[in-house]
PDB file of C-alpha atoms in Angstrom:
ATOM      1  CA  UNK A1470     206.310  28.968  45.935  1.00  0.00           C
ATOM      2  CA  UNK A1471     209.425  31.291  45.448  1.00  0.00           C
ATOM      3  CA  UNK A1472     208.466  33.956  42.776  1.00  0.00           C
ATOM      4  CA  UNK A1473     210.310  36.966  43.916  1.00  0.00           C
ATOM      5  CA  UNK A1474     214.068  35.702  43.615  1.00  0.00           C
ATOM      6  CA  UNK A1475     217.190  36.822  41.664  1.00  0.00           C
ATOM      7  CA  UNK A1476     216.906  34.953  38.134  1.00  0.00           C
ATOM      8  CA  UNK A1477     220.337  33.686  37.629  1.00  0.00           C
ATOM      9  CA  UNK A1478     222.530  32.553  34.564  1.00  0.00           C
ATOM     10  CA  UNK A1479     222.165  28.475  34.522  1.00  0.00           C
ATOM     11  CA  UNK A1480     223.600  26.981  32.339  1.00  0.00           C
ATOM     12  CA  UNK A1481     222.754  22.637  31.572  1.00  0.00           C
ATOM     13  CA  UNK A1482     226.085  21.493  29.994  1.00  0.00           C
ATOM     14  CA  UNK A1483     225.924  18.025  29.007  1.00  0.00           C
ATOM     15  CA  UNK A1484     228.577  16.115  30.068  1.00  0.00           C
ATOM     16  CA  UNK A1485     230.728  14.197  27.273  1.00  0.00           C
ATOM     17  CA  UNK A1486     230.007  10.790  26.337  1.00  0.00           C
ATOM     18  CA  UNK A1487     227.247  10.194  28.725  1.00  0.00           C
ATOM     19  CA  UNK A1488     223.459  10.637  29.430  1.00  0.00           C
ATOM     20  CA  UNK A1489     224.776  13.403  32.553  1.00  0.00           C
ATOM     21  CA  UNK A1490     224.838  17.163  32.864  1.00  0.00           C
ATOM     22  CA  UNK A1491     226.555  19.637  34.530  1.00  0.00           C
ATOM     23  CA  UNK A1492     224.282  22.398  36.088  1.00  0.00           C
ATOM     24  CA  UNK A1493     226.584  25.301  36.029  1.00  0.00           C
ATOM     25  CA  UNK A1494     225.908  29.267  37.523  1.00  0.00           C
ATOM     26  CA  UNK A1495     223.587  28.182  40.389  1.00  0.00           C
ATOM     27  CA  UNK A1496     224.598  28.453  43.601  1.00  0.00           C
ATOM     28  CA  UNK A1497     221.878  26.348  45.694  1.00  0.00           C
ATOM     29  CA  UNK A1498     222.542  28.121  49.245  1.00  0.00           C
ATOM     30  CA  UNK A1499     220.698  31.298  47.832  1.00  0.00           C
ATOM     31  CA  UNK A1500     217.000  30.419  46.809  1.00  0.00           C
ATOM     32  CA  UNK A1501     215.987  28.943  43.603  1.00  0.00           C
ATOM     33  CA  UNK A1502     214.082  31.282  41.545  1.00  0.00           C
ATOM     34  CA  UNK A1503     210.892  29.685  39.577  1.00  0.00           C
ATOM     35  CA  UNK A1504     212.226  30.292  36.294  1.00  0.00           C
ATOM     36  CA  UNK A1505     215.198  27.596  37.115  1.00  0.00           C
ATOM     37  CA  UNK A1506     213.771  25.360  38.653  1.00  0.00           C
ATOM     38  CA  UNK A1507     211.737  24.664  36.064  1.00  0.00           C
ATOM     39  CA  UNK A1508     214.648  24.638  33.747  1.00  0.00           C
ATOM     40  CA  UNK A1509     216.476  22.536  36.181  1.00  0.00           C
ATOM     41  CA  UNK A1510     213.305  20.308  36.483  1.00  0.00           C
ATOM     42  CA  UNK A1511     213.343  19.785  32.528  1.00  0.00           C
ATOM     43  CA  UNK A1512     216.832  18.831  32.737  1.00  0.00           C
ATOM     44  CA  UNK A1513     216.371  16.115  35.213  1.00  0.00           C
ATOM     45  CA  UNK A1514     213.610  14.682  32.986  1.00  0.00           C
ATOM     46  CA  UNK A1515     216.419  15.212  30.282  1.00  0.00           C
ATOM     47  CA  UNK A1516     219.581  13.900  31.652  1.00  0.00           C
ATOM     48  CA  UNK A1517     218.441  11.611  34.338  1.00  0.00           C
ATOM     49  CA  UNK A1518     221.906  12.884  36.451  1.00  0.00           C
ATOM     50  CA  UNK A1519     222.640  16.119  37.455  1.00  0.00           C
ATOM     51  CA  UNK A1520     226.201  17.119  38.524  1.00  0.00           C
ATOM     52  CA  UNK A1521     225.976  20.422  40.602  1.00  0.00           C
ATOM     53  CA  UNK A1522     229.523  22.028  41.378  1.00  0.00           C
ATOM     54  CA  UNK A1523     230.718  23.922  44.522  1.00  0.00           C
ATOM     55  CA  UNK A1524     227.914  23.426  46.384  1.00  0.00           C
ATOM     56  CA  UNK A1525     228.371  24.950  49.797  1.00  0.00           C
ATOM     57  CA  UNK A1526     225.270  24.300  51.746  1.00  0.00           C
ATOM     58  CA  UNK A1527     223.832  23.853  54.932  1.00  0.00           C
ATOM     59  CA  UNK A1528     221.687  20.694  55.718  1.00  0.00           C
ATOM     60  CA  UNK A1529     218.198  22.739  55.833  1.00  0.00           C
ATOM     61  CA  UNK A1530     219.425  24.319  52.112  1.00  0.00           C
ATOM     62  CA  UNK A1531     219.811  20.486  50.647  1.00  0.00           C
ATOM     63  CA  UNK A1532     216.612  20.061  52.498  1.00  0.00           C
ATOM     64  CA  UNK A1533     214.492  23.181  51.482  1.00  0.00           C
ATOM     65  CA  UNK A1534     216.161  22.915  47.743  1.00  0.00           C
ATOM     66  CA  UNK A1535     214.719  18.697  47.735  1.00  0.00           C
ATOM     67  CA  UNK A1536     211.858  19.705  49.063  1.00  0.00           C
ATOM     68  CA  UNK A1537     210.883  21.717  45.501  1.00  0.00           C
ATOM     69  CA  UNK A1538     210.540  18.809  44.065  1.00  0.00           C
ATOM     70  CA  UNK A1539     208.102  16.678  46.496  1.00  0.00           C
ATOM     71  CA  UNK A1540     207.990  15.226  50.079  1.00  0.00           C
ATOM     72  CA  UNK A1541     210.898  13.722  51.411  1.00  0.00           C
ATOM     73  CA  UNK A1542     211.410  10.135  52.850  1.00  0.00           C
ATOM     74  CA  UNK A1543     212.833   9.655  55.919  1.00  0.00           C
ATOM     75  CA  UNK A1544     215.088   6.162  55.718  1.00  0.00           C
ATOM     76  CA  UNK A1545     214.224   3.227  57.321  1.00  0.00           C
ATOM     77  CA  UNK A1546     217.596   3.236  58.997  1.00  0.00           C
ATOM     78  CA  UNK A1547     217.238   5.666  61.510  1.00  0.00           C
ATOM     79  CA  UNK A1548     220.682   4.915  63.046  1.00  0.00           C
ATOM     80  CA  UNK A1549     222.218   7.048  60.907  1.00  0.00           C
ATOM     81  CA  UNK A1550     220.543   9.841  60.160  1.00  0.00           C
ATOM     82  CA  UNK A1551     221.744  13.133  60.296  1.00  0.00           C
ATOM     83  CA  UNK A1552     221.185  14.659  63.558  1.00  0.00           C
ATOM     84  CA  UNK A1553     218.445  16.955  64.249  1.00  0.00           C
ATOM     85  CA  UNK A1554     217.591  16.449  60.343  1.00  0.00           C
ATOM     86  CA  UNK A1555     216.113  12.448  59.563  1.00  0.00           C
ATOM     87  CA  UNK A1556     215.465  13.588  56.368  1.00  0.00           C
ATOM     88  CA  UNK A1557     219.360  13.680  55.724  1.00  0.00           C
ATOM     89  CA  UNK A1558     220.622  10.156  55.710  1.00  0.00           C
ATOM     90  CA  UNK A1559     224.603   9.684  55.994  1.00  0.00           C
ATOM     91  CA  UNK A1560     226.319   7.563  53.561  1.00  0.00           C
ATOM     92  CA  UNK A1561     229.629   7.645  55.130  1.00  0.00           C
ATOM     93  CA  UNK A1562     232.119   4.575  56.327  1.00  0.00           C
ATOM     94  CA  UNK A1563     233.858   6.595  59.238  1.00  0.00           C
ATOM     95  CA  UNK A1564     233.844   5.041  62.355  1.00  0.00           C
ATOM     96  CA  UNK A1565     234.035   7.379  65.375  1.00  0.00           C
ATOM     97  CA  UNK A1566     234.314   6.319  69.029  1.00  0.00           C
ATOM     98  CA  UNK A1567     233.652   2.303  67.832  1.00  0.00           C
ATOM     99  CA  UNK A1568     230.457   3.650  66.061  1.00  0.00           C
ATOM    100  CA  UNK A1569     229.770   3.927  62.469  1.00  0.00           C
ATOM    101  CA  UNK A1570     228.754   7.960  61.590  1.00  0.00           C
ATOM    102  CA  UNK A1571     226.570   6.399  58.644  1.00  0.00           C
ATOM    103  CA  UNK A1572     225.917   3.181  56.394  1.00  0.00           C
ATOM    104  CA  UNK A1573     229.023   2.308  54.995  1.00  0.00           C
ATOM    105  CA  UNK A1574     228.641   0.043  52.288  1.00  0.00           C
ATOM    106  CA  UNK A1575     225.400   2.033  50.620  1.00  0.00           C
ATOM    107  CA  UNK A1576     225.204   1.374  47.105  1.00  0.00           C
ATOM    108  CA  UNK A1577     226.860  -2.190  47.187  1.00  0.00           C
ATOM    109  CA  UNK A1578     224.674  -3.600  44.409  1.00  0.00           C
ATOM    110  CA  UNK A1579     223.070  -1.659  41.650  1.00  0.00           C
ATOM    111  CA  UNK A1580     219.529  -0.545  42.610  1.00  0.00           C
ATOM    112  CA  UNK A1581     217.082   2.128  42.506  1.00  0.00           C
ATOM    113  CA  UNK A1582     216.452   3.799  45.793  1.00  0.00           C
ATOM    114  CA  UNK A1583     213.801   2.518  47.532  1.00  0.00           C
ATOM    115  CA  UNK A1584     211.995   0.309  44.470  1.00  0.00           C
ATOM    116  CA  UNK A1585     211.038  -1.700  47.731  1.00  0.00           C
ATOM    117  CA  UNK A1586     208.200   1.018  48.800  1.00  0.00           C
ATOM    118  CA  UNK A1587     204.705   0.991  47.326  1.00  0.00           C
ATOM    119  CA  UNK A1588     205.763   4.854  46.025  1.00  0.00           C
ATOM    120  CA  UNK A1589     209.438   4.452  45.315  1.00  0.00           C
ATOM    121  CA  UNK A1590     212.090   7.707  45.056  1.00  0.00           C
ATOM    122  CA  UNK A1591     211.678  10.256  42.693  1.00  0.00           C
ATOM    123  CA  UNK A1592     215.360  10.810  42.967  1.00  0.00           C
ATOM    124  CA  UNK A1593     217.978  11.582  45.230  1.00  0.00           C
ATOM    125  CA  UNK A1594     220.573  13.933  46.557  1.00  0.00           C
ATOM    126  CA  UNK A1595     223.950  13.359  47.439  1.00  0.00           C
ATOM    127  CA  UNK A1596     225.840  16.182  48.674  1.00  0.00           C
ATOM    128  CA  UNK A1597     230.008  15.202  49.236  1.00  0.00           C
ATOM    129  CA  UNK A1598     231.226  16.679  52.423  1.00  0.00           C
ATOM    130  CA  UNK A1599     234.544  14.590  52.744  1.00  0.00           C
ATOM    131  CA  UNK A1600     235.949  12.389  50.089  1.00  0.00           C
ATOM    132  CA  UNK A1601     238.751  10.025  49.996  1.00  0.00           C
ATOM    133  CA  UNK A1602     241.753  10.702  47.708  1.00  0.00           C
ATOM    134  CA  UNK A1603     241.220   8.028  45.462  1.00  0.00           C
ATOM    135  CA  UNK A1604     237.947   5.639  44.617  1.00  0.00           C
ATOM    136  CA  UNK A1605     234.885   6.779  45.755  1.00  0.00           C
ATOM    137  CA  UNK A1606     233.050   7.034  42.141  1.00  0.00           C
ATOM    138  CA  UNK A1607     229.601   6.269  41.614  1.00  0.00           C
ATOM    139  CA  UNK A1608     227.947   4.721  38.663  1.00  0.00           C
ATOM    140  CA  UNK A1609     224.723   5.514  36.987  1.00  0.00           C
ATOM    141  CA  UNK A1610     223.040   3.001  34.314  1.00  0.00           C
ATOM    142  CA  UNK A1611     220.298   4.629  31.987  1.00  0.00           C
ATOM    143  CA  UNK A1612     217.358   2.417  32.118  1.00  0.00           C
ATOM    144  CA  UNK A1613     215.606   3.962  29.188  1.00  0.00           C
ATOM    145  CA  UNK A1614     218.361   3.098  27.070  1.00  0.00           C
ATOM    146  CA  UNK A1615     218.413  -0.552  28.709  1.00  0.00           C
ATOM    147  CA  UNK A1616     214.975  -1.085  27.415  1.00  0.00           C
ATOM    148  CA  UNK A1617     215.732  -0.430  23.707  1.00  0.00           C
ATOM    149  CA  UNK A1618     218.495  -2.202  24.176  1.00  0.00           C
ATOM    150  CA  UNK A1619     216.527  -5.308  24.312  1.00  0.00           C
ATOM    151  CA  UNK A1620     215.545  -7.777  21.512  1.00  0.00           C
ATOM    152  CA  UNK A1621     211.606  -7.281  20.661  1.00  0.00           C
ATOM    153  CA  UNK A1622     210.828 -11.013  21.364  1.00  0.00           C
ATOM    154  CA  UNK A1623     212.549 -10.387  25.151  1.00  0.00           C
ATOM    155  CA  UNK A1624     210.639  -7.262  25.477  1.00  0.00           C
ATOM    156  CA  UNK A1625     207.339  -8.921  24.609  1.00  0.00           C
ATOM    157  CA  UNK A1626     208.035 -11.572  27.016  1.00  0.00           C
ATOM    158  CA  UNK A1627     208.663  -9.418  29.958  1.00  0.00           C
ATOM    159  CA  UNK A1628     206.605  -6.032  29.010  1.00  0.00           C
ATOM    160  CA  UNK A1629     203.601  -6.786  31.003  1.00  0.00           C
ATOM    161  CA  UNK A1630     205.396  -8.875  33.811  1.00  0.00           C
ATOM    162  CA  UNK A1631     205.717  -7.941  37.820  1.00  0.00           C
ATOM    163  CA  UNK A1632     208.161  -8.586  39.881  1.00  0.00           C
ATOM    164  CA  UNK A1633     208.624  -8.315  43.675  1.00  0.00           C
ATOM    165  CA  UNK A1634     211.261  -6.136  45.269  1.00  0.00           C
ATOM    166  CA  UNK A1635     212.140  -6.465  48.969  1.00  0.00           C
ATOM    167  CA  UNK A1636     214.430  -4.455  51.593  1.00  0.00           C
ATOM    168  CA  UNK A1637     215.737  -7.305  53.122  1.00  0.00           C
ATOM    169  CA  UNK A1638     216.690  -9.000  49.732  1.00  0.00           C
ATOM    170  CA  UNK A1639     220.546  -8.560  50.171  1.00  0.00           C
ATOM    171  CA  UNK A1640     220.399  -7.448  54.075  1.00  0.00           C
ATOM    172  CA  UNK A1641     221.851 -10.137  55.504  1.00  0.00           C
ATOM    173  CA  UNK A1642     224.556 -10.572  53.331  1.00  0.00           C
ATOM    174  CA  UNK A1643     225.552  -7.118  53.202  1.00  0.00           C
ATOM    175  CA  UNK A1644     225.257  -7.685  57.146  1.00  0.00           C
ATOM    176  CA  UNK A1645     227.970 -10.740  56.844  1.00  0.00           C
ATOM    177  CA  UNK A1646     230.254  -8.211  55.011  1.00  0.00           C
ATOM    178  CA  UNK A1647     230.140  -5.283  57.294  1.00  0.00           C
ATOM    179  CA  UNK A1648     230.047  -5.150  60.905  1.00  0.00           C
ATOM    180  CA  UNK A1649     229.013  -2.064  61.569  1.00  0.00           C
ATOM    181  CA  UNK A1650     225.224  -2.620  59.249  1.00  0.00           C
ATOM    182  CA  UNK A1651     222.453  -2.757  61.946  1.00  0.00           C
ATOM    183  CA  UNK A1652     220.375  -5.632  62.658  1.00  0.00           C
ATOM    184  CA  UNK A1653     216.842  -4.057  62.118  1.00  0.00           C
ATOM    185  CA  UNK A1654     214.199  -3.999  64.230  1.00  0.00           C
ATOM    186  CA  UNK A1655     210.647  -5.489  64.429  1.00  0.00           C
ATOM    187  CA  UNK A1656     209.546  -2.151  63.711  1.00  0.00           C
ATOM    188  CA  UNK A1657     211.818  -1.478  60.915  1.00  0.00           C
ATOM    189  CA  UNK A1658     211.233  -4.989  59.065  1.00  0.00           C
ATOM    190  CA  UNK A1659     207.458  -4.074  59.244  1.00  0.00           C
ATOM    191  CA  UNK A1660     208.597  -0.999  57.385  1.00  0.00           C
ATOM    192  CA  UNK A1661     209.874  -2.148  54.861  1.00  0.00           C
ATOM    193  CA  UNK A1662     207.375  -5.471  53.680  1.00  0.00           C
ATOM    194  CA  UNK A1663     207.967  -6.512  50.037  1.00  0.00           C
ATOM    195  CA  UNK A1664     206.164  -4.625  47.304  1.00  0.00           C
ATOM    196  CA  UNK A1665     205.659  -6.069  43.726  1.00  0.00           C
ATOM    197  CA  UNK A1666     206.412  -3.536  41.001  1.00  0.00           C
ATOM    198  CA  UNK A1667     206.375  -3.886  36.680  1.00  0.00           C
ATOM    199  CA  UNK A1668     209.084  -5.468  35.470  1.00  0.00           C
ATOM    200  CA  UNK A1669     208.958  -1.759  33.078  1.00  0.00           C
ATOM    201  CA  UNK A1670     208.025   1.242  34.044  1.00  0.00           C
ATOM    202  CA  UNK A1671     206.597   4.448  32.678  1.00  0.00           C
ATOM    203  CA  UNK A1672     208.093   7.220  33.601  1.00  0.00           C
ATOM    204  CA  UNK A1673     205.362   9.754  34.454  1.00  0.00           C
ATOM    205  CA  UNK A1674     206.985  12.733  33.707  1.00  0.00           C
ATOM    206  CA  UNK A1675     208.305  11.674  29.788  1.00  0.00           C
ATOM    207  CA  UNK A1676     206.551   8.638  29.299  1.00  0.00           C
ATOM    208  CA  UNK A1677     209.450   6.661  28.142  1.00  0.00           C
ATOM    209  CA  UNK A1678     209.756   2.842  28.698  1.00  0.00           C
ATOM    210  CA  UNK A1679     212.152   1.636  31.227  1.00  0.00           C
ATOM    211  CA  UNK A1680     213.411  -1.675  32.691  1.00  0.00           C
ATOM    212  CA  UNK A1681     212.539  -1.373  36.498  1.00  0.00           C
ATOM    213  CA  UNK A1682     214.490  -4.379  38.311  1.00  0.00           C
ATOM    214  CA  UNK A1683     217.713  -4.409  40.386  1.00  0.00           C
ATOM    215  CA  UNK A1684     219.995  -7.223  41.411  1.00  0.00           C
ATOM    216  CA  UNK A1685     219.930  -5.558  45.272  1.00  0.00           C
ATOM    217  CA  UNK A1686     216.034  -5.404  45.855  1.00  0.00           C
ATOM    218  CA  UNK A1687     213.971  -7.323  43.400  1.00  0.00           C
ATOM    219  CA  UNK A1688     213.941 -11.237  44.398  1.00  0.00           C
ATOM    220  CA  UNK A1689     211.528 -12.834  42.200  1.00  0.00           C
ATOM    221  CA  UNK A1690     209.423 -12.809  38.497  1.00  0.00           C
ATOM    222  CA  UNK A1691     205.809 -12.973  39.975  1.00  0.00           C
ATOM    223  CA  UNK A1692     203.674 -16.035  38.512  1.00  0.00           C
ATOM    224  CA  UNK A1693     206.851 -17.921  36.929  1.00  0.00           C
ATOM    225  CA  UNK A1694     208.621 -21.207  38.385  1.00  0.00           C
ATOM    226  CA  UNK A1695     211.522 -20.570  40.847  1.00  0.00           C
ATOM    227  CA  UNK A1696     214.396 -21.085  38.467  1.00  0.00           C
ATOM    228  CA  UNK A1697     213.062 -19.413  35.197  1.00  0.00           C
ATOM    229  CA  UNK A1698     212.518 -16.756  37.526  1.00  0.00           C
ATOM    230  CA  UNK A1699     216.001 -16.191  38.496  1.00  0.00           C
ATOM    231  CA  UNK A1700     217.131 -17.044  34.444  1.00  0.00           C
ATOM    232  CA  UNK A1701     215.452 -14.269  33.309  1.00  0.00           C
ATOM    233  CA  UNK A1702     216.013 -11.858  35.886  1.00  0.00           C
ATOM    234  CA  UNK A1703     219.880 -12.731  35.543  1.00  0.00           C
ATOM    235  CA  UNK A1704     219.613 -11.823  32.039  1.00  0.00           C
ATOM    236  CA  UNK A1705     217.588  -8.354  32.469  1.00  0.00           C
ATOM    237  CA  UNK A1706     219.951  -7.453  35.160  1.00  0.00           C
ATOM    238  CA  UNK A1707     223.135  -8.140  32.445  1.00  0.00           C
ATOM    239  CA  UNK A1708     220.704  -5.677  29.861  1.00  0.00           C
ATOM    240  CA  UNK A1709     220.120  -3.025  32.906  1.00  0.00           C
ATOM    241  CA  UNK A1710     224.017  -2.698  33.712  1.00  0.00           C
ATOM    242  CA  UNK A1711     225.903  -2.914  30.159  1.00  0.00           C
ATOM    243  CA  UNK A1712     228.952  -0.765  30.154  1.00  0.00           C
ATOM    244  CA  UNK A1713     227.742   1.382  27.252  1.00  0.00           C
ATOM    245  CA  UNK A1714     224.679   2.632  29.058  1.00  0.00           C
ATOM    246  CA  UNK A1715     226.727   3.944  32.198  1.00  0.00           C
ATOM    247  CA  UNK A1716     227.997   7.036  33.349  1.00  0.00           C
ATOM    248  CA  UNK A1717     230.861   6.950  35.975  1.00  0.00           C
ATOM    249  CA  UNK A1718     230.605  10.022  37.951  1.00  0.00           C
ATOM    250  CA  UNK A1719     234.174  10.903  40.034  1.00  0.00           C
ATOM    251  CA  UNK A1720     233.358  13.319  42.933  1.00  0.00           C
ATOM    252  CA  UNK A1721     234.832  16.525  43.628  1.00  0.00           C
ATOM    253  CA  UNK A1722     234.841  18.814  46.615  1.00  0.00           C
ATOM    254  CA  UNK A1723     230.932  19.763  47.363  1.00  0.00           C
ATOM    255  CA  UNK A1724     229.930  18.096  44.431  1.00  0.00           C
ATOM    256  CA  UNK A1725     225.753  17.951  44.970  1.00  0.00           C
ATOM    257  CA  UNK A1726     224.578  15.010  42.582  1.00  0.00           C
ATOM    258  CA  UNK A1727     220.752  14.882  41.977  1.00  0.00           C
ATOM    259  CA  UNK A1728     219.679  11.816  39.916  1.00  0.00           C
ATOM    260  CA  UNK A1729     216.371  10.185  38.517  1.00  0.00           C
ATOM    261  CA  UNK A1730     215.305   6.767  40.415  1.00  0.00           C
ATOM    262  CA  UNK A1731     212.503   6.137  38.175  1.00  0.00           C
ATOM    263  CA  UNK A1732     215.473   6.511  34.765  1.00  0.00           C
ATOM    264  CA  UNK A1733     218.402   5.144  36.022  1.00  0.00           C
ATOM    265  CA  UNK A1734     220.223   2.352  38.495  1.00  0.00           C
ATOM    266  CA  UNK A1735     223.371   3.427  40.439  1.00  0.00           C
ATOM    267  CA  UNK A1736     226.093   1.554  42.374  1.00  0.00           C
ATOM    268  CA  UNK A1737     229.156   2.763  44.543  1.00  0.00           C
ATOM    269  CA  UNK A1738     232.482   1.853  42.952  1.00  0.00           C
ATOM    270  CA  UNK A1739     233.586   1.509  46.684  1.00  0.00           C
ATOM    271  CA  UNK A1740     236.742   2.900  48.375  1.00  0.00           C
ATOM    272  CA  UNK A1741     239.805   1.622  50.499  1.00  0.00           C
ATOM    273  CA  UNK A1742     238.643   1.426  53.671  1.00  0.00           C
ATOM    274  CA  UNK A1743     241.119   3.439  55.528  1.00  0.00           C
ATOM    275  CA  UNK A1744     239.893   6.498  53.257  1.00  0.00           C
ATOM    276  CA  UNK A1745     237.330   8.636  55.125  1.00  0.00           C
ATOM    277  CA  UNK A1746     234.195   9.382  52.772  1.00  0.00           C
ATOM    278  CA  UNK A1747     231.285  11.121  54.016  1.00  0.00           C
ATOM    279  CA  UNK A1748     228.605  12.272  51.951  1.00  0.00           C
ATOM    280  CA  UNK A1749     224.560  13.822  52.617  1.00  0.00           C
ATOM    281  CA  UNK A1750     221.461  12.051  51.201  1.00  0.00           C
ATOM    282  CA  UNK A1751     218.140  13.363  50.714  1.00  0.00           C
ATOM    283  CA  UNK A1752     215.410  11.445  49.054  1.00  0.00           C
ATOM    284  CA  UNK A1753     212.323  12.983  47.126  1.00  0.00           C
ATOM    285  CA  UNK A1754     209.339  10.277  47.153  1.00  0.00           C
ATOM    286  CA  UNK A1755     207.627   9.528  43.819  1.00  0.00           C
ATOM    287  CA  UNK A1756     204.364   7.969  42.881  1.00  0.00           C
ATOM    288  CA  UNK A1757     203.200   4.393  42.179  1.00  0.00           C
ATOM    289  CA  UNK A1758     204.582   2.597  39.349  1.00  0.00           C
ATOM    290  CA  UNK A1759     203.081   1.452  36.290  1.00  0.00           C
TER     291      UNK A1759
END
């Protein structure tokens, strides 16, 4: 662990009207002293989002900086990682020489990054390194706030209830929208079998209550009929995504965006398609659910 670095002035500004801060005064291509990264760590646990400015930094500096904060995944996809580095994946809808540079069309539905593995994402990374002049927000939905959102009689009807989430929930449709998403393997389907996961979570570092169910990767309410199923997912998923509980989150240059899977749902506002966006992901793994 780093002990012997330059403390430095961070400041967490929350950012108006939303759950979102601002991590100002740290510049993430020198090493992160203990003292803030604990302060940074509390803020995450705070604030769900973190928005870090100016961040000029090499791959292995997004990669050593995630790494303080657990072992990273390596995505399924490995067609577009970043070269050299598979723990980078690139979100990007560039095509280059008739080839895509990265998966286009990430962040289609709102989700939770990987809710589909046995030990889903602590949180993840996303580091702009070109963005298009306009579009190209993304949204984050506080799933704490989702919860208390709901009427007591829902919440006692769904508190203790599991649902299954699954990779391929949305794959083929998102494949019949873009031609440049890969058909996946054998090897990469047996990657990514469904898991079942609670309907609400605890979040083990605050132990707050949170809905835990996305309209991209959960498919099903385990133990109830087909069609009540679908009813009351439909209805958690309108709870999980209310406008209120969102934070829209416009890029700038080298924006670095670090943001809590196990608190909050995202989705990508999308961009015109002539518009080059390019952006670095890095993805901390978590633990089990429950």
């Amino acid at each position: 662990m780093m002990s012997t670095d330059t403390l430095t002035r961070v400041e967490i500004r929350p950012l108006p009207d939303s759950f979102a801060a601002e991590v100002v005064g740290l510049d993430l291509s020198q090493p992160v002293a203990d003292e803030d990264f604990r302060r940074i760590h509390r803020a995450h646990l705070d604030h769900h989002v973190l928005v870090f400015r100016e961040q000029r930094v090499t791959p292995e500096q997004q990669i050593e900086f995630s790494r303080r904060f657990g072992a990273l995944e390596i995505h399924v996809l490995h067609q577009f990682h970043l070269n050299g580095h598979p723990e980078i994946l690139i979100v990007s809808n560039i095509v280059e020489n008739g080839q895509p540079v990265g998966l286009g069309d990430a962040g289609y539905f709102w989700h939770s990054d990987l809710s589909y593995k046995e030990k889903p994402s602590l949180g993840s990374m996303l580091l702009a390194q070109e963005l298009p002049s306009e579009g190209g927000d993304t949204l984050f939905a506080d799933q704490h706030a989702a919860w208390e959102t709901i009427p007591p009689e829902l919440q006692a009807r769904v508190r203790h209830l599991k649902a299954e989430h699954s990779y391929l929930a949305k794959y083929e449709e998102l494949r019949e929208r873009s031609p440049w998403r890969p058909k996946l393997s054998d090897e990469q389907v047996a990657r990514v079998l469904p898991v079942v996961q609670p309907v609400v979570r605890t979040h083990p570092g605050t132990g707050r209550l949170g809905l835990f169910v996305s309209e991209h990767f959960t498919t099903r309410i385990v133990g109830l009929p087909e069609a009540e199923s679908r009813a009351l997912l439909e209805e958690l998923f309108q709870y999980a995504t209310l406008p209120q509980l969102q934070y829209r989150h416009r890029w700038q240059p080298h924006d670095m965006v670090f943001w809590d899977n196990r608190s909050v749902l995202h989705l990508a506002a999308g961009c015109p398609d002539h518009l080059r966006r390019r952006l670095h992901r890095t993805t901390v793994q978590g633990d089990k659910p429950f």
